[in-house]
CSV table of C-alpha atoms in Angstrom, one decimal:
chain,number,residue,atom,x,y,z
A,5,MET,CA,84.0,-8.8,52.0
A,6,SER,CA,81.9,-6.0,53.3
A,7,LYS,CA,82.5,-4.0,50.1
A,8,ASN,CA,81.4,-6.9,47.9
A,9,LYS,CA,78.3,-7.5,50.1
A,10,GLU,CA,77.4,-3.8,49.9
A,11,PHE,CA,77.9,-3.9,46.1
A,12,SER,CA,75.7,-6.9,45.9
A,13,ASN,CA,73.0,-5.3,48.0
A,14,GLN,CA,73.1,-2.2,45.7
A,15,GLN,CA,72.9,-4.4,42.6
A,16,GLY,CA,69.9,-6.2,44.1
A,17,GLU,CA,68.2,-2.8,44.8
A,18,VAL,CA,68.9,-1.7,41.3
A,19,ASN,CA,67.5,-4.9,39.8
A,20,GLY,CA,64.4,-4.6,42.1
A,21,LEU,CA,63.9,-1.0,40.9
A,22,ALA,CA,64.3,-2.1,37.3
A,23,ILE,CA,61.7,-4.8,37.8
A,24,LEU,CA,59.4,-2.3,39.4
A,25,LEU,CA,60.0,0.2,36.6
A,26,ILE,CA,59.3,-2.5,34.0
A,27,VAL,CA,56.1,-3.6,35.8
A,28,ALA,CA,55.1,0.1,36.1
A,29,VAL,CA,55.7,0.7,32.4
A,30,PHE,CA,53.8,-2.5,31.5
A,31,LEU,CA,50.9,-1.5,33.6
A,32,LEU,CA,51.0,2.0,32.2
A,33,LEU,CA,51.0,0.6,28.6
A,34,ALA,CA,48.2,-1.8,29.5
A,35,VAL,CA,46.1,0.9,31.1
A,36,SER,CA,46.8,3.2,28.1
A,37,GLY,CA,45.9,0.4,25.7
A,38,PHE,CA,42.7,-0.3,27.6
A,39,ALA,CA,41.8,3.4,27.6
A,40,VAL,CA,42.4,3.6,23.8
A,41,TRP,CA,40.4,0.4,23.2
A,42,ALA,CA,37.6,1.7,25.4
A,43,PHE,CA,37.6,5.0,23.6
A,44,MET,CA,37.5,3.3,20.2
A,45,GLN,CA,34.6,1.1,21.4
A,46,LYS,CA,32.7,4.1,22.8
A,47,THR,CA,33.3,6.0,19.5
A,48,GLU,CA,32.2,3.0,17.4
A,49,ALA,CA,29.1,2.5,19.6
A,50,GLN,CA,28.3,6.2,19.4
A,51,SER,CA,28.8,6.2,15.6
A,52,ASN,CA,26.5,3.1,15.3
A,53,LEU,CA,23.9,4.8,17.5
A,54,ASN,CA,24.1,8.0,15.5
A,55,ALA,CA,23.7,6.0,12.3
A,56,LYS,CA,20.6,4.2,13.7
A,57,ILE,CA,19.1,7.4,14.9
A,58,LYS,CA,19.6,9.0,11.5
A,59,ALA,CA,18.2,6.0,9.7
A,60,ALA,CA,15.1,6.1,12.0
A,61,GLN,CA,14.7,9.8,11.4
A,62,ASP,CA,15.0,9.4,7.7
A,63,GLU,CA,12.5,6.6,7.7
A,64,ALA,CA,10.1,8.7,9.8
A,65,ARG,CA,10.5,11.6,7.3
A,66,ARG,CA,9.8,9.2,4.4
A,67,GLU,CA,6.7,7.9,6.1
A,68,GLN,CA,5.5,11.4,6.9
A,69,ILE,CA,6.0,12.4,3.3
A,70,LYS,CA,4.0,9.3,2.2
A,71,GLU,CA,1.2,10.2,4.6
A,72,ASP,CA,1.2,13.9,3.5
A,73,ASN,CA,1.1,12.8,-0.2
A,74,LYS,CA,-1.7,10.3,0.6
A,75,ASP,CA,-3.7,13.0,2.4
A,76,PHE,CA,-3.1,15.5,-0.4
A,77,ALA,CA,-4.2,12.9,-3.0
A,78,GLU,CA,-7.4,12.2,-1.0
A,79,ARG,CA,-8.1,15.9,-0.7
A,80,GLU,CA,-7.6,16.3,-4.5
A,81,LYS,CA,-10.4,13.9,-5.2
A,82,GLU,CA,-12.9,16.4,-3.8
A,83,PRO,CA,-15.4,17.8,-4.6
A,84,TYR,CA,-16.7,14.5,-6.1
A,85,ARG,CA,-18.3,14.5,-9.5
A,86,ASP,CA,-21.7,13.2,-10.3
A,87,PHE,CA,-22.3,10.4,-12.8
A,88,THR,CA,-25.8,9.7,-14.3
A,89,GLY,CA,-26.5,6.9,-16.7
A,90,PRO,CA,-29.3,6.9,-19.3
A,91,LYS,CA,-32.9,7.0,-18.0
A,92,ASP,CA,-34.0,4.0,-19.9
A,93,LEU,CA,-31.2,2.0,-18.2
A,94,GLY,CA,-32.2,2.8,-14.7
A,95,ALA,CA,-30.7,6.3,-14.4
A,96,VAL,CA,-27.8,4.9,-12.4
A,97,LYS,CA,-26.3,7.6,-10.3
A,98,PHE,CA,-23.2,7.8,-8.1
A,99,LYS,CA,-20.3,10.1,-7.2
A,100,TYR,CA,-16.7,9.6,-8.2
A,101,PRO,CA,-13.3,11.4,-7.6
A,102,LYS,CA,-12.8,14.6,-9.7
A,103,THR,CA,-9.3,13.4,-10.5
A,104,TRP,CA,-10.8,10.5,-12.5
A,105,SER,CA,-11.8,10.6,-16.2
A,106,VAL,CA,-14.7,8.7,-17.7
A,107,TYR,CA,-15.2,7.2,-21.1
A,108,VAL,CA,-18.7,6.0,-22.1
A,109,ASP,CA,-19.2,3.3,-24.7
A,110,LYS,CA,-22.9,3.3,-25.6
A,111,GLY,CA,-22.6,0.8,-28.3
A,112,GLY,CA,-20.8,-2.0,-26.5
A,113,ALA,CA,-21.0,-5.7,-27.4
A,114,ASN,CA,-24.5,-7.1,-27.6
A,115,GLY,CA,-26.0,-3.7,-26.8
A,116,THR,CA,-24.2,-3.4,-23.5
A,117,TYR,CA,-23.8,0.1,-22.1
A,118,GLU,CA,-20.2,0.5,-20.7
A,119,ALA,CA,-18.5,3.3,-18.7
A,120,TYR,CA,-14.8,3.2,-17.7
A,121,PHE,CA,-13.2,5.3,-15.1
A,122,GLN,CA,-9.5,5.9,-14.5
A,123,PRO,CA,-7.4,8.5,-12.7
A,124,LEU,CA,-6.3,11.3,-15.1
A,125,THR,CA,-7.0,9.5,-18.5
A,126,VAL,CA,-8.8,6.4,-19.5
A,127,THR,CA,-6.5,4.2,-21.5
A,128,PRO,CA,-7.6,2.7,-24.8
A,129,LEU,CA,-10.2,-0.1,-24.4
A,130,SER,CA,-8.0,-2.3,-26.5
A,131,GLU,CA,-5.5,-2.4,-23.7
A,132,LYS,CA,-6.8,-5.2,-21.4
A,133,LYS,CA,-5.8,-3.4,-18.2
A,134,PRO,CA,-7.6,-3.3,-14.8
A,135,ARG,CA,-9.9,-0.2,-14.4
A,136,ALA,CA,-10.4,1.8,-11.3
A,137,LEU,CA,-14.2,1.5,-12.0
A,138,ARG,CA,-16.2,-0.2,-14.6
A,139,LEU,CA,-20.0,0.0,-15.1
A,140,SER,CA,-21.8,-2.3,-17.4
A,141,ILE,CA,-25.5,-2.5,-18.1
A,142,THR,CA,-26.5,-5.4,-20.3
A,143,PRO,CA,-29.9,-6.4,-21.7
A,144,ARG,CA,-29.3,-10.0,-20.5
A,145,GLY,CA,-31.3,-11.1,-17.5
A,146,TYR,CA,-29.9,-11.2,-14.0
A,147,ASP,CA,-30.0,-15.0,-13.6
A,148,GLU,CA,-28.2,-15.4,-16.9
A,149,VAL,CA,-25.4,-13.1,-15.9
A,150,VAL,CA,-25.0,-14.7,-12.5
A,151,LYS,CA,-24.9,-18.1,-14.1
A,152,GLY,CA,-22.0,-17.0,-16.3
A,153,TYR,CA,-19.8,-16.8,-13.3
A,154,GLU,CA,-20.8,-20.1,-11.6
A,155,SER,CA,-17.8,-22.0,-13.0
A,156,LYS,CA,-15.3,-19.6,-11.5
A,157,VAL,CA,-17.1,-19.7,-8.2
A,158,LYS,CA,-17.0,-23.5,-8.2
A,159,SER,CA,-13.3,-23.5,-9.1
A,160,GLY,CA,-12.5,-21.1,-6.2
A,161,ASP,CA,-11.3,-18.3,-8.5
A,162,LEU,CA,-14.3,-16.2,-7.3
A,163,ARG,CA,-16.0,-15.8,-3.9
A,164,SER,CA,-19.7,-15.2,-4.0
A,165,SER,CA,-22.0,-13.5,-1.4
A,166,PRO,CA,-25.3,-11.7,-1.3
A,167,VAL,CA,-25.1,-8.0,-0.4
A,168,THR,CA,-27.3,-5.0,0.2
A,169,ILE,CA,-25.9,-1.7,-1.0
A,170,GLU,CA,-27.8,1.4,0.0
A,171,GLY,CA,-31.0,-0.6,0.1
A,172,PHE,CA,-30.4,-2.4,-3.2
A,173,ASN,CA,-29.9,-6.2,-3.2
A,174,GLY,CA,-27.2,-7.7,-5.3
A,175,LEU,CA,-24.6,-10.4,-5.6
A,176,LYS,CA,-20.9,-9.7,-4.7
A,177,LEU,CA,-18.1,-11.4,-6.5
A,178,GLU,CA,-14.5,-11.1,-5.4
A,179,GLY,CA,-11.3,-12.7,-6.7
A,180,SER,CA,-9.7,-13.4,-10.0
A,181,PHE,CA,-11.8,-12.7,-13.1
A,182,SER,CA,-9.0,-13.2,-15.7
A,183,LYS,CA,-5.3,-13.1,-16.2
A,184,GLU,CA,-5.6,-9.4,-16.9
A,185,VAL,CA,-7.8,-8.8,-13.8
A,186,PRO,CA,-6.3,-11.1,-11.1
A,187,GLU,CA,-8.0,-9.3,-8.2
A,188,ALA,CA,-11.3,-7.4,-8.4
A,189,THR,CA,-14.6,-6.8,-6.7
A,190,MET,CA,-17.9,-6.8,-8.6
A,191,ILE,CA,-21.5,-6.2,-7.6
A,192,ILE,CA,-24.3,-7.5,-9.8
A,193,PHE,CA,-27.7,-5.8,-9.6
A,194,LYS,CA,-31.0,-6.4,-11.3
A,195,ILE,CA,-32.5,-3.4,-13.1
A,196,ARG,CA,-35.9,-4.4,-14.4
A,197,ASP,CA,-35.3,-6.8,-17.3
A,198,LYS,CA,-31.6,-5.8,-17.5
A,199,THR,CA,-28.5,-6.4,-15.3
A,200,MET,CA,-26.0,-3.9,-14.0
A,201,MET,CA,-22.4,-4.9,-13.1
A,202,ILE,CA,-20.3,-2.3,-11.3
A,203,SER,CA,-16.8,-3.3,-10.4
A,204,SER,CA,-13.3,-2.1,-9.3
A,205,GLU,CA,-10.5,-4.1,-11.0
A,206,SER,CA,-7.6,-3.2,-8.7
A,207,PRO,CA,-7.1,-3.3,-4.9
A,208,GLU,CA,-5.6,0.2,-5.3
A,209,PHE,CA,-9.1,1.6,-5.8
A,210,PHE,CA,-11.2,-0.7,-3.5
A,211,ARG,CA,-11.4,2.0,-0.9
A,212,ASP,CA,-12.8,4.6,-3.4
A,213,PHE,CA,-15.1,1.9,-4.7
A,214,ASN,CA,-16.6,1.1,-1.3
A,215,ASP,CA,-16.5,4.6,0.4
A,216,ILE,CA,-17.4,6.9,-2.6
A,217,ILE,CA,-19.1,5.0,-5.4
A,218,LEU,CA,-21.1,2.4,-3.6
A,219,LYS,CA,-22.1,4.7,-0.7
A,220,ASN,CA,-23.6,7.1,-3.2
A,221,LEU,CA,-25.1,4.6,-5.6
A,222,LYS,CA,-28.8,5.0,-6.7
A,223,TYR,CA,-30.8,3.7,-9.6
A,224,ASN,CA,-34.4,3.1,-10.6
A,225,GLU,CA,-35.3,-0.5,-10.1
């Protein structure tokens, strides 16, 4: 009897040790699995962080390149060139970027004097494209020219407001002048019995129009 009881006790101890061993192995596997999972999560998070940092750095570099190119383009416009129109048409004067070219059409429709300005090269006039700057001096009277835009102002295509540019009074028109020129700014001035219209036909050039051309505009009233 005692031998059987001793054997039974030994068997119970072995079973207990086996259970403890199994539990220990399970815990070890669980801890190892958690460690591997945590490591993978940390690696993935670090990888995502590195990717975000790199993307931010690349974007910052692209923005810096854009700014550098913009600054270079602005510097390239200087020194500005001088434009002077005919004396009998008010001797209109202003400055414009040296990176622009100009084409003058002295025999425009109905005796209108036209000057077109574009960066690098002025495209053919037959191409109905927006111009960086357009100067028109027409023999038509100021009131007649203004009246020609009244319908577009009433329809809302154009916004109209009186302005004073460098001491000269005029009328400012902003908005859509046509399908080819959907967004432009024009100033209409009276020059004796004639009328001058000076405009920029693309938002890309509005800053040059306001800060260079209009700030240096002069003419004989």
